[in-house]
Short mmCIF file of C-alpha atoms in Angstrom, two decimals:
data_model
loop_
_atom_site.label_atom_id
_atom_site.label_comp_id
_atom_site.label_asym_id
_atom_site.label_seq_id
_atom_site.Cartn_x
_atom_site.Cartn_y
_atom_site.Cartn_z
CA MET A 1040 47.76 -32.85 -13.46
CA SER A 1041 44.26 -34.40 -13.39
CA VAL A 1042 40.73 -33.03 -13.19
CA ASP A 1043 37.70 -34.79 -11.76
CA VAL A 1044 35.77 -35.88 -14.86
CA ASP A 1045 32.73 -36.84 -12.79
CA ALA A 1046 32.65 -33.32 -11.29
CA LEU A 1047 32.99 -31.81 -14.77
CA LEU A 1048 30.10 -33.96 -16.00
CA ALA A 1049 27.93 -32.98 -13.04
CA MET A 1050 28.64 -29.31 -13.66
CA THR A 1051 27.80 -29.54 -17.35
CA VAL A 1052 24.51 -31.28 -16.56
CA GLU A 1053 23.58 -28.67 -13.94
CA LYS A 1054 24.52 -25.67 -16.10
CA GLY A 1055 23.53 -27.11 -19.46
CA ILE A 1056 27.03 -26.89 -20.96
CA PRO A 1057 28.08 -29.63 -23.43
CA LEU A 1058 30.87 -31.67 -21.81
CA GLU A 1059 32.95 -31.83 -24.96
CA LYS A 1060 32.72 -28.07 -25.41
CA LEU A 1061 34.02 -27.52 -21.88
CA ILE A 1062 36.87 -29.99 -22.35
CA ASN A 1063 37.82 -28.35 -25.66
CA SER A 1064 38.00 -24.96 -23.92
CA ILE A 1065 40.31 -26.37 -21.27
CA GLU A 1066 42.56 -28.02 -23.88
CA GLN A 1067 42.73 -24.88 -26.01
CA THR A 1068 43.59 -22.63 -23.06
CA VAL A 1069 46.32 -24.96 -21.79
CA THR A 1070 47.72 -25.36 -25.34
CA GLU A 1071 47.97 -21.59 -25.78
CA ALA A 1072 49.74 -21.23 -22.44
CA TYR A 1073 52.16 -24.08 -23.32
CA SER A 1074 53.06 -22.48 -26.66
CA GLU A 1075 54.16 -19.32 -24.80
CA ASN A 1076 56.47 -21.33 -22.53
CA LEU A 1077 60.18 -20.91 -23.34
CA GLU A 1078 60.72 -24.67 -23.00
CA ALA A 1079 57.79 -25.59 -25.24
CA MET A 1080 58.33 -28.12 -28.02
CA PRO A 1081 56.99 -27.45 -31.54
CA GLN A 1082 53.32 -28.36 -32.23
CA GLY A 1083 52.68 -29.44 -28.66
CA ARG A 1084 49.02 -29.51 -27.67
CA ALA A 1085 47.14 -30.29 -24.47
CA VAL A 1086 44.94 -33.40 -24.33
CA LEU A 1087 42.54 -34.20 -21.49
CA ASN A 1088 41.94 -37.92 -21.02
CA ARG A 1089 38.15 -38.42 -21.01
CA GLN A 1090 38.40 -41.37 -18.60
CA SER A 1091 41.13 -40.47 -16.11
CA GLY A 1092 40.94 -36.70 -16.38
CA GLU A 1093 44.73 -36.46 -16.75
CA ILE A 1094 46.01 -33.51 -18.82
CA LEU A 1095 49.20 -34.10 -20.81
CA ILE A 1096 51.03 -32.18 -23.51
CA HIS A 1097 51.20 -34.36 -26.64
CA VAL A 1098 54.05 -33.57 -29.01
CA PRO A 1099 54.13 -35.18 -32.47
CA GLN A 1100 57.45 -36.73 -33.59
CA PHE A 1101 58.79 -36.71 -37.16
CA ASP A 1102 61.78 -38.35 -38.83
CA SER A 1103 64.39 -36.56 -40.91
CA GLU A 1104 62.08 -36.67 -43.94
CA GLY A 1105 59.21 -35.09 -42.04
CA ILE A 1106 57.17 -38.26 -41.73
CA TYR A 1107 55.12 -38.66 -38.55
CA THR A 1108 56.55 -41.42 -36.36
CA GLY A 1109 54.59 -41.13 -33.12
CA THR A 1110 53.73 -38.95 -30.16
CA THR A 1111 55.56 -38.16 -26.98
CA THR A 1112 54.55 -36.18 -23.94
CA ASP A 1113 56.13 -33.13 -22.42
CA MET A 1114 55.66 -31.29 -19.13
CA PRO A 1115 58.00 -28.34 -18.51
CA GLU A 1116 59.04 -27.81 -14.90
CA GLY A 1117 56.37 -25.99 -12.94
CA PHE A 1118 53.81 -26.19 -15.76
CA GLU A 1119 51.50 -28.55 -13.83
CA ALA A 1120 50.78 -25.76 -11.36
CA LYS A 1121 50.08 -23.49 -14.32
CA ILE A 1122 47.61 -26.03 -15.73
CA LYS A 1123 45.79 -26.19 -12.41
CA SER A 1124 45.42 -22.43 -12.38
CA LEU A 1125 44.24 -22.36 -16.01
CA VAL A 1126 41.61 -25.05 -15.43
CA ARG A 1127 40.19 -23.07 -12.50
CA LYS A 1128 40.14 -19.96 -14.69
CA VAL A 1129 38.32 -21.72 -17.55
CA LEU A 1130 35.72 -23.21 -15.24
CA LYS A 1131 35.15 -19.88 -13.52
CA GLU A 1132 34.75 -18.09 -16.88
CA LYS A 1133 32.35 -20.73 -18.18
CA MET A 1134 30.29 -20.57 -15.00
CA ARG A 1135 30.13 -16.79 -15.21
CA ALA A 1136 29.22 -16.92 -18.90
CA MET A 1137 26.40 -19.36 -18.20
CA ASN A 1138 25.15 -17.28 -15.27
CA ASP A 1139 25.27 -14.14 -17.44
CA ALA A 1140 23.38 -15.89 -20.22
CA GLY A 1141 20.75 -16.97 -17.71
CA VAL A 1142 20.41 -13.42 -16.37
CA VAL A 1143 20.14 -11.94 -19.86
CA ALA A 1144 17.51 -14.51 -20.85
CA GLU A 1145 15.54 -13.90 -17.64
CA PHE A 1146 15.52 -10.11 -17.85
CA THR A 1147 15.04 -9.97 -21.63
CA ALA A 1148 11.56 -11.31 -20.91
CA ASN A 1149 11.01 -8.17 -18.80
CA VAL A 1150 11.85 -5.65 -21.54
CA GLY A 1151 8.86 -3.34 -21.90
CA ASP A 1152 7.67 -4.09 -18.38
CA ILE A 1153 8.10 -2.62 -14.92
CA ILE A 1154 10.61 -4.00 -12.46
CA SER A 1155 11.38 -3.01 -8.89
CA GLY A 1156 14.56 -3.08 -6.87
CA ILE A 1157 16.64 -1.42 -4.18
CA VAL A 1158 18.82 1.62 -4.85
CA LEU A 1159 22.53 0.95 -4.27
CA GLN A 1160 25.38 3.27 -3.43
CA GLY A 1161 26.89 3.69 -6.89
CA ARG A 1162 30.32 4.49 -8.22
CA ASP A 1163 29.00 7.13 -10.62
CA PRO A 1164 26.82 9.85 -9.03
CA ASN A 1165 25.07 10.41 -12.38
CA ILE A 1166 23.76 6.83 -12.50
CA ILE A 1167 21.19 5.21 -10.23
CA TYR A 1168 22.30 1.63 -9.51
CA VAL A 1169 19.49 -0.79 -8.68
CA ASP A 1170 19.77 -4.19 -6.99
CA LEU A 1171 17.45 -6.52 -8.93
CA GLY A 1172 18.29 -9.68 -7.02
CA ARG A 1173 20.37 -11.76 -9.42
CA THR A 1174 22.02 -8.75 -10.98
CA GLU A 1175 22.24 -4.98 -11.04
CA GLY A 1176 20.36 -2.52 -13.23
CA LYS A 1177 21.20 1.08 -14.08
CA VAL A 1178 19.10 4.18 -14.58
CA PRO A 1179 21.38 6.45 -16.68
CA LEU A 1180 21.15 10.23 -16.36
CA GLN A 1181 19.01 10.68 -19.49
CA GLU A 1182 16.45 8.22 -18.11
CA GLN A 1183 16.14 9.97 -14.74
CA VAL A 1184 13.49 12.51 -13.76
CA PRO A 1185 15.30 15.70 -12.67
CA THR A 1186 12.86 16.30 -9.81
CA GLU A 1187 13.33 12.83 -8.32
CA HIS A 1188 16.09 12.00 -5.86
CA TYR A 1189 16.96 8.57 -4.49
CA LYS A 1190 19.33 7.45 -1.78
CA HIS A 1191 20.86 4.10 -0.86
CA GLY A 1192 18.23 1.64 0.35
CA ASP A 1193 15.23 3.28 -1.32
CA ARG A 1194 12.86 1.01 -3.21
CA ILE A 1195 12.40 2.06 -6.84
CA LYS A 1196 10.22 1.01 -9.77
CA ALA A 1197 11.47 1.49 -13.32
CA TYR A 1198 10.71 0.56 -16.92
CA VAL A 1199 13.05 -2.00 -18.50
CA VAL A 1200 14.36 -0.40 -21.70
CA ASP A 1201 17.13 -2.74 -22.79
CA VAL A 1202 18.98 -5.91 -21.74
CA ARG A 1203 22.25 -6.96 -23.32
CA GLN A 1204 25.45 -8.85 -22.60
CA GLY A 1205 28.24 -6.36 -21.97
CA GLU A 1206 31.97 -6.86 -21.68
CA LYS A 1207 31.75 -7.02 -17.88
CA GLY A 1208 28.45 -8.87 -17.63
CA PRO A 1209 24.75 -8.28 -18.24
CA GLU A 1210 23.73 -4.63 -18.76
CA ILE A 1211 20.14 -3.79 -17.83
CA THR A 1212 19.04 -0.27 -18.71
CA LEU A 1213 16.11 1.12 -16.73
CA SER A 1214 14.05 4.27 -17.18
CA ARG A 1215 11.86 6.51 -15.07
CA THR A 1216 11.17 8.93 -17.96
CA HIS A 1217 9.89 6.59 -20.70
CA PRO A 1218 6.27 7.34 -21.76
CA LEU A 1219 5.46 3.63 -21.61
CA PHE A 1220 6.40 3.67 -17.93
CA VAL A 1221 3.14 5.56 -17.37
CA LYS A 1222 1.22 3.00 -19.43
CA MET A 1223 2.61 0.06 -17.50
CA LEU A 1224 1.88 1.75 -14.15
CA PHE A 1225 -1.75 2.11 -15.21
CA THR A 1226 -1.76 -1.52 -16.34
CA LEU A 1227 -0.80 -2.55 -12.81
CA GLU A 1228 -3.71 -0.56 -11.39
CA VAL A 1229 -6.48 -1.02 -13.99
CA PRO A 1230 -7.91 -4.55 -14.53
CA GLU A 1231 -9.75 -3.34 -17.65
CA LEU A 1232 -6.39 -2.69 -19.34
CA LYS A 1233 -5.15 -6.21 -18.57
CA ASP A 1234 -8.42 -7.69 -19.87
CA GLY A 1235 -8.32 -5.63 -23.09
CA VAL A 1236 -11.63 -3.92 -22.33
CA VAL A 1237 -9.87 -0.55 -22.26
CA GLU A 1238 -6.88 0.41 -24.39
CA ILE A 1239 -4.31 3.17 -23.99
CA VAL A 1240 -3.88 4.51 -27.51
CA GLY A 1241 -1.25 7.17 -27.01
CA ILE A 1242 0.95 8.82 -24.40
CA SER A 1243 2.91 12.05 -24.46
CA ARG A 1244 5.05 12.94 -21.50
CA GLU A 1245 7.35 15.55 -20.06
CA ALA A 1246 8.69 13.49 -17.19
CA GLY A 1247 8.26 14.95 -13.73
CA GLN A 1248 5.80 17.57 -14.92
CA ARG A 1249 2.85 16.37 -16.97
CA SER A 1250 1.59 13.49 -19.12
CA LYS A 1251 -1.35 13.10 -21.45
CA VAL A 1252 -2.91 9.68 -21.95
CA SER A 1253 -5.55 8.94 -24.59
CA VAL A 1254 -7.86 5.95 -24.06
CA ARG A 1255 -10.69 4.11 -25.75
CA THR A 1256 -12.87 1.13 -24.95
CA HIS A 1257 -13.84 -1.94 -26.94
CA ARG A 1258 -17.01 -2.56 -24.98
CA SER A 1259 -20.16 -0.46 -24.89
CA GLY A 1260 -21.21 0.91 -21.55
CA VAL A 1261 -17.62 1.19 -20.27
CA SER A 1262 -16.07 4.59 -19.59
CA PRO A 1263 -12.37 4.35 -20.50
CA LYS A 1264 -11.51 7.54 -18.63
CA GLY A 1265 -13.46 6.34 -15.61
CA ALA A 1266 -11.61 3.02 -15.66
CA LEU A 1267 -8.24 4.77 -15.46
CA ILE A 1268 -9.38 7.30 -12.88
CA GLY A 1269 -10.96 4.62 -10.68
CA PRO A 1270 -13.26 4.93 -7.65
CA MET A 1271 -12.68 8.29 -5.95
CA GLY A 1272 -9.71 8.78 -8.29
CA ALA A 1273 -7.80 5.99 -6.53
CA ARG A 1274 -6.21 4.42 -9.62
CA SER A 1275 -4.90 7.60 -11.21
CA LYS A 1276 -3.76 8.83 -7.80
CA ALA A 1277 -1.72 5.66 -7.26
CA VAL A 1278 0.05 6.25 -10.57
CA MET A 1279 0.67 9.94 -9.83
CA ASP A 1280 2.02 9.06 -6.40
CA GLU A 1281 4.51 6.65 -7.99
CA LEU A 1282 5.48 9.48 -10.37
CA HIS A 1283 5.96 11.78 -7.36
CA GLY A 1284 3.06 14.09 -8.18
CA GLU A 1285 3.40 14.28 -11.97
CA LYS A 1286 0.06 15.52 -13.35
CA ILE A 1287 -1.79 13.25 -15.77
CA ASP A 1288 -4.51 14.31 -18.22
CA ILE A 1289 -6.67 11.38 -19.33
CA VAL A 1290 -8.52 12.11 -22.58
CA ASP A 1291 -10.82 10.19 -24.90
CA PHE A 1292 -9.36 8.98 -28.17
CA SER A 1293 -11.44 9.54 -31.31
CA ASP A 1294 -11.07 8.48 -34.92
CA ASP A 1295 -12.36 11.95 -35.80
CA PRO A 1296 -9.20 14.12 -35.75
CA ALA A 1297 -11.13 17.27 -34.89
CA VAL A 1298 -12.66 15.65 -31.84
CA TYR A 1299 -9.34 14.09 -30.84
CA VAL A 1300 -7.50 17.42 -31.12
CA ALA A 1301 -10.15 19.12 -28.98
CA SER A 1302 -9.91 16.38 -26.32
CA ALA A 1303 -6.12 16.48 -26.30
CA LEU A 1304 -6.08 20.15 -25.27
CA ALA A 1305 -7.80 19.34 -21.96
CA PRO A 1306 -8.17 20.80 -19.41
CA ALA A 1307 -8.84 23.75 -21.75
CA ARG A 1308 -12.26 24.01 -23.37
CA VAL A 1309 -12.29 24.20 -27.15
CA THR A 1310 -14.86 26.16 -29.16
CA SER A 1311 -14.12 24.60 -32.54
CA VAL A 1312 -11.53 22.68 -34.54
CA GLU A 1313 -11.13 23.17 -38.28
CA ILE A 1314 -9.08 20.67 -40.27
CA VAL A 1315 -6.88 22.84 -42.48
CA ASP A 1316 -4.81 20.13 -44.19
CA LEU A 1317 -5.64 16.46 -43.68
CA LEU A 1318 -2.42 15.17 -45.27
CA ALA A 1319 -0.15 17.55 -43.39
CA LYS A 1320 -2.21 16.98 -40.21
CA SER A 1321 -2.77 20.66 -39.61
CA ALA A 1322 -5.72 22.06 -37.66
CA LYS A 1323 -6.97 25.49 -36.62
CA VAL A 1324 -8.22 25.50 -33.03
CA VAL A 1325 -10.45 28.20 -31.57
CA VAL A 1326 -10.78 28.49 -27.80
CA PRO A 1327 -12.63 30.96 -25.54
CA ASP A 1328 -10.41 33.98 -24.98
CA PHE A 1329 -10.23 33.29 -21.24
CA GLN A 1330 -9.08 29.73 -21.99
CA LEU A 1331 -6.21 30.74 -24.28
CA SER A 1332 -3.52 30.64 -21.58
CA LEU A 1333 -4.85 27.31 -20.28
CA ALA A 1334 -4.83 25.81 -23.78
CA ILE A 1335 -1.25 26.91 -24.31
CA GLY A 1336 -0.07 25.93 -20.84
CA LYS A 1337 2.98 27.05 -18.91
CA ASP A 1338 5.83 27.61 -21.38
CA GLY A 1339 3.61 26.06 -24.08
CA GLN A 1340 3.56 22.70 -22.33
CA ASN A 1341 -0.14 21.86 -22.81
CA VAL A 1342 -0.20 22.45 -26.56
CA ARG A 1343 3.19 20.75 -26.92
CA LEU A 1344 1.93 17.59 -25.22
CA ALA A 1345 -1.31 17.70 -27.23
CA VAL A 1346 0.64 17.84 -30.48
CA LYS A 1347 2.85 14.91 -29.43
CA LEU A 1348 -0.21 12.92 -28.38
CA THR A 1349 -2.23 13.44 -31.57
CA GLY A 1350 0.50 14.03 -34.14
CA TRP A 1351 -1.43 17.08 -35.35
CA ARG A 1352 -0.01 20.58 -35.82
CA MET A 1353 -2.27 23.06 -34.00
CA ASP A 1354 -2.83 26.74 -34.77
CA ILE A 1355 -4.58 28.11 -31.67
CA HIS A 1356 -6.63 31.32 -31.60
CA PRO A 1357 -9.07 32.96 -29.14
CA ASP A 1358 -12.67 33.22 -30.30
CA ASN A 1359 -12.74 36.97 -29.63
CA PRO A 1360 -11.25 38.92 -32.59
CA VAL A 1361 -10.21 41.71 -30.22
CA GLU A 1362 -8.18 39.24 -28.15
CA ARG A 1363 -6.33 38.13 -31.28
CA LEU A 1364 -5.07 41.70 -31.60
CA LEU A 1365 -4.36 42.12 -27.89
CA LYS A 1366 -2.55 38.81 -27.37
CA PRO A 1367 -0.37 38.20 -30.44
CA SER A 1368 2.55 37.08 -28.26
CA GLU A 1369 0.49 34.31 -26.61
CA ILE A 1370 -0.73 33.07 -30.00
CA ALA A 1371 2.83 33.12 -31.31
CA ARG A 1372 3.93 31.20 -28.21
CA ALA A 1373 1.30 28.54 -28.89
CA GLN A 1374 2.37 28.22 -32.50
CA ALA A 1375 6.06 27.99 -31.52
CA ALA A 1376 5.30 25.26 -28.96
CA ALA A 1377 3.27 23.33 -31.57
CA GLU A 1378 6.05 23.62 -34.16
CA GLU A 1379 8.65 22.45 -31.63
CA ALA A 1380 6.53 19.40 -30.80
CA VAL A 1381 6.13 18.59 -34.52
CA ARG A 1382 9.90 18.88 -34.99
CA VAL A 1383 10.55 16.49 -32.08
CA LEU A 1384 8.01 14.02 -33.47
CA ALA A 1385 9.72 14.13 -36.87
CA GLU A 1386 13.13 13.47 -35.30
CA GLU A 1387 11.77 10.56 -33.27
CA GLU A 1388 10.16 9.07 -36.36
CA GLU A 1389 13.41 9.40 -38.31
CA LEU A 1390 15.34 7.65 -35.52
CA ARG A 1391 12.73 4.90 -35.39
CA LEU A 1392 12.97 4.29 -39.15
CA ARG A 1393 16.79 4.30 -39.10
CA ALA A 1394 17.15 2.01 -36.08
CA PRO A 1395 16.61 -1.39 -37.86
CA SER A 1396 19.22 -0.64 -40.54
CA GLU A 1397 21.80 0.35 -37.96
#
């Protein structure tokens, strides 16, 4: 049995595989198969002739005292056909491994960025399979927005979370729920973000419902909120359309925590913010009594997102003392939502700190 050495050399040059490494893989695979043959001789090993390409089984010979006397060759009946099959298998596996490595390297450069593809009919109804050209990506259930529905052939944009080599090939994990998906969508629409004139400082998100984005500028005379909103609201509308109508609050970042907390509660108006504990990041917020429900939001969503955005615990009260007595349940709801957001932030921080060691 012979292989075309020139063809092997051409393949290694094209795919960047060392020739000797490929030949060693072929020899090792054939040797292992030979050792399992019932007619195999002891210590037989496959050798591929680097000039002719011929593959033979070399068997060392020893005299009665165990001294090496030479080498003979062996080829059990029907084993040549087996060698041919094994060589094809090795070459196919090496080609696939090199293609997989190329795909992983290519898409690893896209981690943290947005990628688009075509939705495929998948095997698992809980996973969105996406045709990315050279390979396939997956949007697992936990990375899907419950209010979004896709069918075969739809075009989809997603955030690249992770790329790794799996047992069956490259595994590319995509997300539609990641907070940074919102940031990257704005980056596509807002030149000032690409140029570094405007910076997105923080994002909190409840995917499919509402996001809060805090921004600042590094150049005087530039409105960071205006840059993200765009002429006639075109830029923010483009992002919201991609998010299928998810509402986005764009607020000004401030180094003054009281000002930042007040901004984060938009669209509610805030009367005052008192820093209760700087180390514990706790603040007392007073809002007009008619703004209390707006500050809290539906099911506590507004205050919850504000806490996630700023990292500050918020104790919200109406400015009318009578309303404090009439609406204790709303105040309690606001406090519960704020505490829940703080708990989630603490869990996320713990996971982030544990991740490198794991």
